[in-house]
XYZ file of C-alpha atoms in Angstrom:
732
model
C -173.327 144.637 -90.805
C -176.436 144.481 -88.625
C -179.376 142.561 -89.232
C -183.138 143.618 -87.698
C -186.629 141.974 -88.342
C -188.909 143.441 -90.894
C -191.723 145.092 -89.838
C -194.216 144.559 -92.828
C -196.301 147.149 -92.760
C -198.339 145.923 -95.625
C -198.942 143.180 -97.973
C -199.097 145.198 -100.706
C -197.358 148.058 -100.897
C -186.164 152.075 -108.789
C -185.914 154.619 -108.968
C -182.858 156.752 -108.060
C -179.700 158.369 -109.773
C -177.235 155.860 -111.909
C -174.146 155.312 -110.997
C -171.295 157.056 -113.244
C -169.831 155.244 -116.550
C -173.517 153.453 -116.130
C -174.198 151.403 -119.352
C -177.532 149.444 -119.291
C -180.447 146.788 -121.168
C -183.723 145.978 -119.528
C -184.372 141.872 -118.757
C -187.869 140.823 -120.328
C -190.460 139.643 -118.720
C -191.115 135.669 -119.133
C -194.742 135.634 -121.480
C -197.318 132.846 -120.380
C -197.057 132.862 -116.130
C -199.292 135.738 -114.583
C -196.351 137.013 -111.851
C -194.115 137.424 -115.237
C -191.308 135.353 -113.613
C -188.227 136.083 -115.460
C -183.877 134.759 -115.658
C -181.707 136.627 -114.529
C -177.905 136.639 -115.719
C -176.272 136.468 -112.806
C -173.128 134.196 -112.203
C -172.639 133.356 -108.303
C -170.684 130.209 -107.624
C -172.765 127.695 -105.996
C -175.927 129.234 -107.024
C -177.720 127.486 -110.049
C -180.113 130.407 -110.883
C -181.640 133.844 -110.355
C -184.469 134.678 -110.834
C -187.332 137.941 -110.485
C -190.845 138.619 -111.305
C -193.108 141.210 -111.991
C -194.884 140.894 -108.841
C -192.871 138.842 -106.014
C -193.824 136.817 -103.191
C -191.940 134.753 -101.283
C -190.544 134.029 -97.620
C -192.490 136.867 -96.130
C -190.691 139.269 -98.740
C -192.275 141.009 -101.537
C -192.369 144.034 -104.437
C -194.830 145.941 -104.887
C -194.493 149.907 -105.161
C -192.597 151.697 -107.772
C -191.753 147.988 -109.873
C -189.490 148.372 -112.638
C -187.666 145.965 -115.290
C -184.452 144.271 -114.242
C -181.590 146.302 -115.726
C -178.091 145.170 -116.068
C -175.574 148.535 -115.003
C -171.752 148.687 -114.829
C -170.650 150.373 -111.370
C -167.481 151.857 -110.712
C -165.416 151.083 -107.350
C -163.214 153.699 -105.189
C -160.163 152.142 -107.517
C -162.274 152.834 -110.881
C -162.518 149.382 -112.070
C -165.684 148.230 -113.730
C -168.078 146.160 -111.747
C -171.120 144.403 -113.953
C -174.582 144.774 -111.428
C -177.997 144.306 -111.613
C -180.983 146.802 -110.608
C -183.879 145.643 -109.637
C -186.440 145.369 -107.237
C -186.378 141.801 -106.056
C -183.869 138.851 -106.497
C -184.451 135.159 -105.932
C -181.630 132.439 -105.906
C -181.748 129.136 -106.302
C -178.992 127.493 -104.269
C -176.985 123.824 -105.924
C -178.924 121.257 -104.534
C -175.281 119.699 -105.004
C -173.608 122.764 -102.334
C -177.144 122.710 -100.169
C -179.887 120.941 -100.172
C -182.104 119.745 -97.177
C -179.604 121.283 -94.078
C -179.662 122.280 -90.907
C -176.737 124.754 -90.697
C -176.146 128.461 -90.140
C -174.864 129.526 -93.815
C -173.042 133.318 -94.470
C -174.052 134.782 -97.268
C -171.996 137.793 -98.525
C -174.083 140.623 -100.407
C -171.633 143.089 -102.577
C -174.426 146.820 -103.054
C -173.745 149.486 -104.653
C -174.801 151.496 -101.448
C -175.274 154.665 -103.516
C -178.285 153.108 -105.340
C -179.621 150.799 -102.738
C -181.759 152.354 -100.181
C -182.036 149.276 -98.214
C -181.456 145.343 -98.289
C -183.749 143.042 -96.844
C -183.617 138.900 -97.638
C -186.045 136.366 -96.853
C -184.535 132.643 -96.496
C -185.695 129.197 -96.286
C -185.510 128.261 -92.797
C -185.774 125.099 -90.332
C -189.193 125.920 -88.547
C -190.317 129.180 -90.271
C -191.836 130.448 -93.912
C -191.104 133.933 -92.726
C -187.188 134.082 -91.567
C -186.259 137.601 -93.005
C -184.944 140.514 -92.093
C -183.477 144.247 -92.491
C -180.000 144.844 -93.299
C -178.495 147.698 -90.768
C -175.653 149.375 -93.149
C -174.094 150.651 -90.161
C -173.728 154.798 -91.750
C -172.569 153.763 -94.748
C -174.566 155.809 -97.581
C -172.821 155.259 -100.659
C -169.967 153.700 -102.765
C -169.332 149.016 -103.202
C -170.119 147.632 -100.114
C -169.951 144.008 -99.112
C -172.567 143.401 -96.280
C -172.354 139.832 -94.570
C -175.801 138.508 -92.941
C -176.086 134.979 -91.389
C -179.533 132.698 -92.207
C -179.442 130.683 -89.279
C -181.402 127.141 -89.603
C -181.365 127.018 -92.944
C -183.029 124.343 -94.949
C -182.858 125.226 -98.931
C -185.271 122.684 -100.005
C -186.332 125.030 -102.872
C -189.549 126.101 -101.612
C -189.637 130.189 -102.834
C -190.461 131.550 -105.832
C -189.677 129.455 -108.905
C -187.920 126.453 -106.310
C -185.548 129.283 -105.245
C -184.100 129.178 -101.745
C -183.756 132.803 -100.557
C -184.184 136.176 -102.326
C -183.884 140.337 -101.358
C -185.389 143.243 -101.703
C -185.504 146.477 -100.329
C -187.975 147.707 -97.056
C -189.425 150.641 -99.393
C -190.931 148.915 -102.489
C -192.927 146.419 -99.537
C -194.912 150.289 -98.457
C -197.741 151.353 -99.901
C -197.208 154.645 -102.083
C -198.743 156.944 -100.190
C -196.416 156.150 -97.045
C -193.112 156.839 -99.198
C -191.192 159.609 -99.298
C -192.195 161.512 -102.265
C -188.665 160.871 -104.513
C -188.187 157.383 -102.542
C -186.189 155.296 -104.238
C -187.420 151.405 -104.542
C -184.627 149.484 -105.636
C -181.312 147.883 -104.974
C -177.925 147.443 -106.880
C -175.818 143.725 -106.270
C -172.851 143.350 -107.899
C -171.452 139.970 -106.781
C -172.453 137.493 -104.042
C -170.736 134.828 -102.164
C -172.144 131.723 -100.167
C -170.675 129.837 -97.639
C -171.211 126.999 -95.033
C -169.726 126.060 -92.025
C -167.290 123.344 -93.248
C -166.656 121.375 -90.065
C -170.719 120.565 -89.648
C -170.719 120.094 -93.120
C -167.808 117.274 -93.317
C -169.129 116.132 -89.580
C -172.739 115.652 -91.535
C -171.049 113.975 -94.581
C -169.189 111.307 -92.610
C -172.329 110.259 -90.603
C -174.273 110.100 -94.004
C -171.715 107.589 -95.160
C -171.903 105.232 -91.941
C -175.104 105.383 -91.965
C -175.224 103.745 -95.545
C -172.285 101.299 -95.072
C -174.005 100.265 -91.267
C -174.750 96.395 -92.034
C -178.031 96.956 -89.714
C -180.569 100.055 -89.906
C -183.023 100.550 -87.342
C -183.348 104.431 -87.171
C -186.249 104.386 -90.385
C -189.886 103.281 -89.248
C -192.764 103.215 -91.741
C -196.167 105.029 -90.437
C -199.058 105.146 -91.945
C -201.529 108.065 -92.009
C -205.442 108.382 -92.564
C -208.249 110.450 -92.206
C -211.659 109.581 -92.006
C -215.149 111.515 -91.846
C -218.238 109.060 -90.772
C -216.008 106.150 -91.545
C -214.749 106.991 -95.332
C -211.357 108.350 -96.276
C -211.533 112.268 -96.627
C -209.081 114.482 -97.906
C -207.046 117.042 -95.525
C -204.571 119.891 -95.004
C -201.811 118.273 -92.841
C -198.650 119.580 -91.059
C -196.250 116.417 -90.474
C -193.387 118.551 -87.874
C -190.510 116.755 -85.793
C -189.541 117.370 -82.704
C -187.434 120.452 -83.607
C -190.485 122.292 -85.116
C -189.541 121.407 -88.791
C -192.083 120.077 -91.888
C -191.430 116.721 -92.433
C -191.076 116.841 -96.169
C -194.158 114.832 -98.151
C -193.756 116.407 -101.593
C -193.801 112.479 -103.057
C -197.093 111.518 -101.000
C -199.468 114.955 -101.003
C -201.416 116.710 -103.628
C -199.860 119.195 -105.984
C -201.600 122.072 -106.087
C -201.119 124.647 -109.076
C -199.451 127.928 -107.914
C -199.196 130.412 -110.134
C -196.705 128.199 -112.648
C -195.732 125.694 -110.680
C -197.094 122.728 -109.468
C -196.615 123.072 -105.528
C -196.652 120.376 -102.791
C -196.052 122.815 -99.873
C -198.022 126.099 -99.240
C -198.064 127.814 -96.418
C -200.820 130.112 -94.303
C -200.151 133.077 -94.604
C -196.809 134.831 -92.728
C -198.149 138.516 -91.943
C -201.576 139.764 -89.794
C -203.713 139.010 -88.417
C -203.004 135.196 -88.658
C -204.899 132.602 -89.826
C -205.293 130.310 -86.269
C -202.754 126.911 -86.978
C -202.135 125.542 -83.822
C -198.148 124.859 -84.521
C -195.725 127.557 -84.933
C -194.125 126.012 -88.772
C -197.266 127.064 -90.666
C -195.998 124.774 -93.822
C -198.235 122.319 -95.063
C -199.913 120.035 -97.470
C -202.650 118.534 -98.654
C -203.808 114.898 -98.469
C -206.229 112.311 -100.254
C -207.344 110.935 -97.154
C -203.973 108.380 -96.384
C -200.195 107.998 -97.158
C -197.536 106.679 -96.057
C -194.018 107.649 -95.118
C -190.893 106.544 -93.621
C -190.076 108.770 -90.525
C -186.490 108.774 -88.256
C -186.889 107.268 -84.562
C -188.064 110.589 -82.775
C -191.549 112.627 -81.459
C -193.564 113.999 -84.160
C -196.637 116.469 -84.060
C -199.791 115.948 -86.852
C -202.201 118.555 -87.623
C -204.678 118.065 -89.629
C -207.647 120.289 -90.461
C -210.853 120.394 -93.071
C -212.130 124.250 -92.448
C -213.449 125.601 -89.764
C -216.568 123.761 -89.621
C -214.744 120.696 -88.272
C -212.683 120.091 -85.052
C -208.872 121.076 -85.452
C -206.684 118.015 -84.486
C -203.631 118.082 -83.212
C -201.563 114.964 -82.108
C -198.001 113.739 -80.865
C -196.750 110.858 -80.951
C -193.117 108.562 -80.835
C -191.040 106.460 -83.226
C -188.793 103.903 -81.441
C -186.363 101.731 -81.907
C -188.444 98.766 -81.096
C -191.602 100.238 -83.284
C -192.853 98.279 -85.869
C -194.976 99.771 -88.490
C -196.937 102.471 -87.119
C -200.653 103.365 -87.511
C -201.807 107.130 -87.259
C -205.900 107.109 -87.463
C -207.328 110.770 -86.970
C -211.128 110.772 -87.409
C -212.150 114.420 -88.747
C -215.199 115.843 -85.994
C -218.104 118.033 -87.445
C -218.033 121.527 -85.204
C -221.365 122.166 -87.103
C -222.581 120.411 -90.334
C -223.823 123.777 -91.953
C -225.002 122.497 -95.610
C -227.701 120.505 -93.271
C -228.886 123.803 -92.287
C -229.150 125.136 -95.801
C -225.445 127.076 -95.735
C -223.234 125.948 -98.088
C -219.952 127.992 -98.264
C -217.695 129.086 -100.960
C -214.579 131.070 -102.245
C -215.474 133.684 -104.835
C -211.917 134.110 -106.010
C -209.961 131.622 -106.246
C -207.021 131.465 -109.560
C -205.863 128.082 -110.729
C -205.339 127.040 -114.008
C -207.266 124.001 -115.291
C -207.435 121.259 -117.664
C -210.613 118.720 -117.703
C -207.913 115.770 -116.306
C -207.369 118.029 -113.116
C -210.638 117.718 -111.989
C -210.695 115.002 -109.511
C -207.395 116.387 -107.497
C -208.875 120.021 -107.668
C -211.765 118.492 -105.979
C -209.704 116.724 -103.570
C -207.873 119.703 -102.624
C -210.801 122.254 -102.472
C -212.908 118.969 -100.010
C -209.714 119.377 -97.902
C -210.987 122.992 -97.422
C -214.490 121.956 -97.161
C -215.420 125.301 -99.811
C -218.552 123.335 -101.494
C -218.220 125.905 -104.304
C -215.000 127.254 -105.562
C -215.228 129.881 -108.437
C -212.221 129.385 -110.380
C -211.344 132.879 -112.174
C -209.687 133.382 -115.962
C -207.623 136.281 -115.115
C -207.426 138.614 -118.346
C -205.018 141.341 -119.226
C -205.169 143.875 -121.669
C -203.584 141.343 -123.758
C -203.571 138.468 -122.526
C -205.502 135.509 -120.232
C -204.194 133.479 -117.173
C -205.056 130.570 -115.529
C -206.823 129.375 -118.521
C -209.986 127.528 -117.520
C -210.236 124.394 -120.429
C -214.209 125.486 -120.944
C -216.765 127.734 -119.399
C -220.716 127.098 -118.652
C -221.780 123.811 -117.726
C -219.023 122.371 -119.721
C -216.891 123.712 -117.510
C -218.372 122.963 -113.853
C -217.255 120.219 -112.429
C -219.608 118.711 -109.121
C -218.372 115.970 -107.152
C -221.602 115.454 -104.712
C -221.882 118.342 -102.871
C -218.416 120.237 -103.584
C -218.861 122.358 -107.203
C -215.903 123.887 -109.181
C -217.001 126.599 -111.548
C -215.304 128.910 -113.798
C -215.947 132.161 -114.579
C -213.669 135.465 -114.973
C -211.689 138.338 -112.818
C -211.501 140.848 -116.224
C -211.403 144.091 -117.133
C -209.154 144.732 -114.355
C -207.281 148.105 -114.560
C -205.618 149.897 -112.160
C -207.606 153.089 -113.219
C -210.841 151.625 -112.480
C -210.949 148.205 -110.537
C -211.237 144.640 -110.973
C -214.205 143.291 -111.576
C -215.044 139.484 -111.460
C -218.110 138.129 -113.489
C -219.499 134.340 -111.894
C -220.999 131.393 -113.404
C -220.515 132.420 -116.655
C -221.016 130.634 -119.756
C -218.419 132.820 -122.192
C -215.809 135.006 -121.358
C -216.283 138.770 -123.502
C -213.211 139.465 -125.653
C -213.224 142.267 -127.337
C -210.268 143.863 -126.920
C -211.417 147.847 -127.905
C -213.897 148.213 -124.527
C -211.166 146.915 -122.094
C -212.100 150.327 -120.183
C -215.806 150.279 -120.945
C -216.391 147.599 -118.178
C -220.904 147.767 -119.082
C -220.572 146.365 -122.041
C -218.611 143.512 -120.455
C -221.063 143.293 -118.011
C -224.445 143.550 -119.956
C -222.470 140.792 -121.879
C -222.395 138.500 -118.768
C -226.009 139.299 -116.802
C -227.539 138.444 -120.309
C -226.056 134.762 -119.244
C -227.158 134.915 -115.788
C -224.162 135.638 -114.301
C -223.162 137.655 -111.768
C -221.138 140.361 -111.535
C -218.660 142.779 -109.466
C -216.195 143.921 -108.185
C -212.555 142.292 -106.556
C -210.856 144.153 -103.400
C -213.591 146.739 -102.601
C -212.075 148.315 -99.756
C -208.423 148.108 -100.205
C -205.963 151.088 -101.513
C -205.281 149.086 -104.637
C -206.878 149.147 -108.171
C -209.613 152.385 -107.413
C -212.395 150.001 -107.129
C -214.434 152.867 -105.431
C -214.057 154.671 -108.502
C -215.060 152.068 -110.719
C -217.952 151.073 -108.626
C -219.428 155.102 -108.472
C -219.687 154.489 -111.837
C -221.453 151.074 -112.816
C -223.883 151.261 -109.442
C -226.365 153.474 -111.000
C -227.159 151.892 -114.040
C -227.976 148.247 -112.320
C -224.555 146.263 -113.442
C -223.549 145.127 -110.006
C -224.472 142.074 -108.011
C -221.888 141.677 -105.344
C -218.662 143.519 -104.048
C -215.843 141.599 -102.617
C -215.403 143.089 -98.882
C -213.587 140.386 -97.366
C -209.891 139.303 -97.978
C -206.464 138.813 -96.354
C -209.035 137.951 -92.945
C -209.444 141.982 -93.240
C -212.911 142.944 -93.431
C -213.400 146.366 -95.447
C -217.240 147.425 -95.449
C -216.487 150.927 -95.774
C -217.352 150.978 -99.425
C -220.099 148.527 -99.460
C -221.840 150.571 -96.538
C -221.780 154.103 -98.837
C -224.092 152.081 -102.032
C -226.683 150.283 -99.044
C -226.526 154.167 -97.548
C -228.302 155.125 -101.227
C -230.518 152.185 -101.287
C -229.032 150.350 -103.546
C -228.913 146.200 -102.999
C -225.831 144.921 -103.213
C -224.783 141.740 -101.173
C -221.111 140.994 -99.540
C -218.499 138.127 -100.763
C -215.268 137.137 -99.813
C -212.478 135.573 -102.035
C -209.398 133.938 -101.439
C -207.466 135.467 -104.397
C -205.100 132.357 -104.251
C -202.308 132.244 -104.930
C -201.598 135.987 -104.790
C -202.962 136.299 -101.291
C -204.042 132.714 -99.195
C -205.260 129.123 -99.447
C -208.604 128.382 -100.792
C -211.606 128.957 -98.542
C -209.311 131.377 -96.468
C -211.969 133.492 -96.077
C -216.036 132.338 -97.490
C -219.124 133.569 -99.072
C -222.087 130.834 -96.895
C -225.117 131.170 -99.057
C -228.473 130.018 -97.976
C -230.037 127.644 -100.253
C -232.669 125.084 -100.001
C -231.820 122.020 -98.020
C -231.260 119.053 -100.576
C -231.654 115.687 -98.799
C -229.722 112.920 -100.467
C -226.885 115.141 -102.398
C -225.600 113.728 -106.339
C -224.339 114.824 -109.291
C -227.959 115.242 -110.413
C -230.074 116.914 -108.248
C -227.239 119.083 -106.348
C -228.194 122.456 -108.414
C -225.236 124.445 -108.335
C -227.176 127.624 -109.772
C -228.975 128.297 -107.127
C -225.892 128.959 -104.973
C -225.991 132.169 -107.697
C -229.443 132.695 -107.309
C -229.534 132.982 -103.473
C -225.720 134.551 -103.432
C -227.564 137.696 -105.607
C -230.781 137.957 -103.350
C -228.612 138.834 -100.735
C -228.713 136.028 -98.297
C -225.039 135.625 -97.319
C -222.899 136.229 -94.982
C -218.598 136.471 -95.131
C -217.099 135.031 -92.615
C -213.241 133.655 -92.098
C -214.974 130.983 -89.164
C -217.790 132.190 -87.525
C -221.697 130.981 -87.998
C -223.564 134.567 -87.964
C -227.371 135.090 -88.448
C -229.726 137.612 -88.430
C -233.643 138.116 -88.578
C -235.914 140.915 -88.174
C -239.554 140.294 -88.046
C -238.665 136.917 -88.574
C -237.589 137.752 -91.937
C -233.965 136.224 -93.548
C -230.759 137.941 -94.280
C -231.535 139.634 -97.853
C -235.332 140.585 -97.828
C -236.725 143.617 -97.899
C -239.708 144.335 -94.791
C -241.739 147.764 -95.889
C -242.295 150.056 -92.961
C -245.282 151.432 -91.186
C -245.670 153.995 -89.575
C -243.900 153.907 -86.099
C -242.928 150.616 -87.464
C -241.293 148.698 -83.900
C -238.961 145.923 -85.371
C -238.109 142.928 -83.602
C -234.476 141.724 -84.073
C -232.698 138.170 -83.381
C -228.914 138.107 -83.906
C -226.607 135.209 -83.100
C -223.028 133.963 -83.654
C -220.961 131.059 -82.868
C -217.492 129.720 -83.736
C -215.442 126.369 -83.787
C -213.680 127.154 -80.248
C -210.892 125.217 -82.027
C -209.942 128.397 -84.198
C -211.014 131.540 -81.848
C -212.711 132.758 -79.351
C -216.395 135.690 -80.379
C -215.526 138.972 -78.678
C -218.468 141.027 -79.452
C -221.576 141.034 -81.509
C -222.700 144.667 -83.464
C -225.946 145.343 -84.828
C -225.596 148.059 -87.746
C -228.070 150.311 -89.311
C -227.172 152.447 -91.856
C -223.219 151.863 -91.218
C -223.717 152.890 -87.816
C -223.617 150.406 -84.541
C -226.671 150.643 -82.447
C -226.793 147.680 -80.497
C -223.387 145.526 -79.430
C -222.486 143.258 -76.618
C -219.355 142.038 -75.930
C -218.101 138.530 -74.168
C -216.682 138.088 -70.994
C -212.586 137.930 -70.855
C -211.095 135.392 -73.414
C -214.098 135.308 -75.645
C -217.178 132.941 -75.818
C -217.722 130.005 -78.376
C -221.951 131.535 -78.914
C -222.921 135.511 -78.652
C -227.087 136.053 -79.320
C -229.159 138.887 -78.576
C -233.310 139.992 -79.415
C -233.510 143.696 -79.404
C -236.449 145.611 -80.351
C -236.254 149.426 -82.379
C -238.775 151.712 -83.733
C -237.890 153.423 -86.971
C -239.675 155.805 -89.458
C -237.255 156.122 -92.149
C -236.321 153.864 -94.308
C -232.244 152.540 -93.981
C -230.726 148.878 -93.681
C -229.692 146.494 -90.986
C -226.893 144.014 -90.969
C -224.789 141.929 -88.170
C -221.280 142.071 -87.298
C -219.248 139.447 -85.229
C -215.947 139.566 -83.910
C -213.022 136.731 -82.275
C -210.509 137.762 -79.927
C -207.758 137.662 -82.359
C -208.320 137.076 -85.911
C -212.316 135.608 -86.214
C -214.385 138.270 -88.383
C -218.296 137.814 -89.916
C -220.647 140.352 -91.409
C -223.932 139.095 -92.809
C -225.545 140.639 -95.841
C -228.184 143.602 -95.227
C -232.094 143.325 -94.616
C -233.632 146.426 -96.761
C -236.223 148.725 -94.753
C -238.254 149.986 -97.269
C -240.562 153.191 -97.363
C -243.524 153.377 -98.926
C -241.816 154.232 -102.081
C -239.854 151.129 -101.872
C -236.845 152.823 -101.188
C -234.364 151.964 -98.574
C -232.086 154.838 -98.612
C -230.289 156.439 -95.530
C -231.741 159.909 -95.881
C -229.028 161.280 -92.806
C -226.238 159.647 -94.417
C -226.917 160.075 -98.304
C -226.139 163.636 -98.931
C -222.296 163.251 -97.593
C -222.157 159.452 -99.749
C -223.471 161.468 -102.974
C -220.565 163.805 -102.105
C -217.943 161.284 -102.715
C -219.641 159.400 -105.408
C -219.036 162.971 -107.366
C -215.479 163.358 -106.615
C -215.156 159.781 -107.105
C -216.394 160.643 -110.179
C -214.338 163.260 -110.814
C -211.139 161.502 -109.947
C -212.024 158.717 -112.058
C -212.665 161.351 -115.223
C -209.407 163.592 -114.167
C -206.945 160.939 -113.163
C -204.473 160.149 -116.370
C -203.814 156.636 -116.673
C -200.728 155.110 -115.447
C -199.371 151.462 -116.671
C -196.797 151.675 -114.123
C -199.393 150.581 -111.719
C -201.064 147.852 -113.229
C -200.433 144.515 -111.570
C -199.156 143.257 -114.541
C -197.320 146.107 -115.414
C -195.301 144.495 -118.370
C -197.904 143.129 -120.322
C -199.686 147.395 -120.251
C -198.217 147.631 -123.781
C -201.235 149.469 -125.838
C -202.929 150.013 -122.908
C -202.627 153.805 -122.915
C -203.346 153.971 -126.615
C -206.630 152.228 -125.777
C -207.359 153.921 -123.008
C -207.564 157.086 -125.025
C -209.512 155.478 -127.701
C -212.241 154.817 -125.393
C -211.828 157.460 -123.373
C -214.882 159.483 -125.066
C -217.085 157.064 -124.229
C -215.672 156.138 -120.619
C -216.364 159.950 -120.264
C -220.011 159.734 -121.802
C -220.822 156.754 -118.819
C -219.168 159.301 -116.685
C -221.758 162.255 -117.475
C -224.559 159.805 -116.924
C -223.564 158.758 -113.715
C -223.197 162.447 -112.767
C -226.597 163.064 -113.749
C -228.199 160.295 -111.592
C -226.300 161.153 -108.226
C -226.725 165.067 -108.719
C -230.607 164.581 -109.341
C -230.859 162.208 -106.199
C -228.942 164.682 -104.316
C -232.003 167.028 -105.166
C -233.982 164.310 -102.659
C -232.397 165.901 -99.720
């Protein structure tokens, strides 16, 4: 079979007829883990374990659309012989370590596929030098019956870096598309009946002989001790590190690195996302580790590349060094130099959306990792489904808050969260709301959290998943929402946020990595302007200030650039009351650490439309700025956004332009926005609940019953929100 590289349409994007004489039973997802890892009863030589998951992602492939439970079936071949098979969206395989572990070979794998029930086949595997070795199999015109399909895993490594410590995986191309990108009756499942895996015997035997000779040698000079240290202002500092040999493979540092919980696993080695837009990393290999300031590693003779980073406020370091036969102990000392000290200017970075299960004993380790990314406010969110919680926090409020210097870990909650009306977030909560009989009545949760002084927002705003736009249309009229998460996955999705600003709502933007679902903590950031604190320590660092000023809107979201806007000398988040023929004086600035990207353009946005734009010369610049004056008669808002040559983006919060009544409504845009809000409310009211679209669909038992019970109260709130928009409509 021929194989072709996959074009992954989206990170988020099993149904067909069952073959003759099928007997089936469903497998059961393991409880207590958020992605529903499930052991699969599948036996093959040299395969020690097979797993699937409700939400599987590994080696650049995944399953999202039309996910269903794995089933065990029998399929007859053309000779009427029955085969025991598995029907599923996704399978991951752990190769027996005694057969192959930390190798560098081409591996041959043969899959026995029921083509009649397999729409396509995509594989991904652990490869030297890459975190996204994957391809689409060409079935060469075969459309039905059992088929042996052979693929070659080039430069396979197999060091258990896949989902749940596996080495390779298979899925279908269709399940990686959004549902609206598929044909109506498209199948997203595959049927696997057998598997064979083999190594190149000659290479395998040669390597085994070489290892034997090395072990028997009286004098060995192939290994040298190398000491690494990383300092900031002459003190050891945590960093993100990639260490790669001359062939581009990552040196394994599991024994000397900081473990970061990844779902239910403790993972030492992680990787930057493998789909565009790509975070910049100065090496083709995107595997990395977190190091607490220093480590020692025995290295073979050769040439190595060391990458070290500490977030976009620090310069990136790339060093090439040699370990030779004549080397004694090698010392590699790296000074982490600042590009800019934003806290000294009052700007403190935060990530509003991180999922890590935490006990009190974990605080020091997690603080070191978050310091390695230079994230000052890390919001660790417990995550709720209808029946259970994941990524549990040991305490909330002050008891659950951990502060070390000017770095803070603060517990929060992502919940309620449904695919029907969006995923909600509450930041800086003192205790969680636990009433199951109100799971669809988000307003009850929000009122409870607001009484604690918590901030309320919606996650994943602007994406195609989870209908956050419906939930926002419902909740905004009641003054329940403080922020919307508009930056995630290196993408800025501001359209829905603009809608609410155009209706006169004051609403802050926010950025969240949603680790471990998407990227590493701090991949995107909310910067909040706080009073500058000198001599920061645990006693005088007031974490509540960050939330206070985030709520006020003195914030910008960014994945690298610093961006600032002033109007008539007023900062982001303020309200300016317009005078007749008011001439506004605007100052706009953006800058970026050129180790990451170069700025391409800077845009001033008024009521969702660009009214001023400057572009950089070819290849971009590290700084863009302009001064501008504009006369306006009507209310509205202004904000600034910046774009880089490659992936960098940033957007300020709004500065509100109020009329004599205090309103910042954009009168030109409001009628169309009101129409869209009413349509969203209609959709929320009339669309049936589909529990199969829940991210944790395997935990959705009873959710439909809860929805039916709560729907009358939900519809009452919808009616009240509709009345609000209709009254607003009468003004235009």
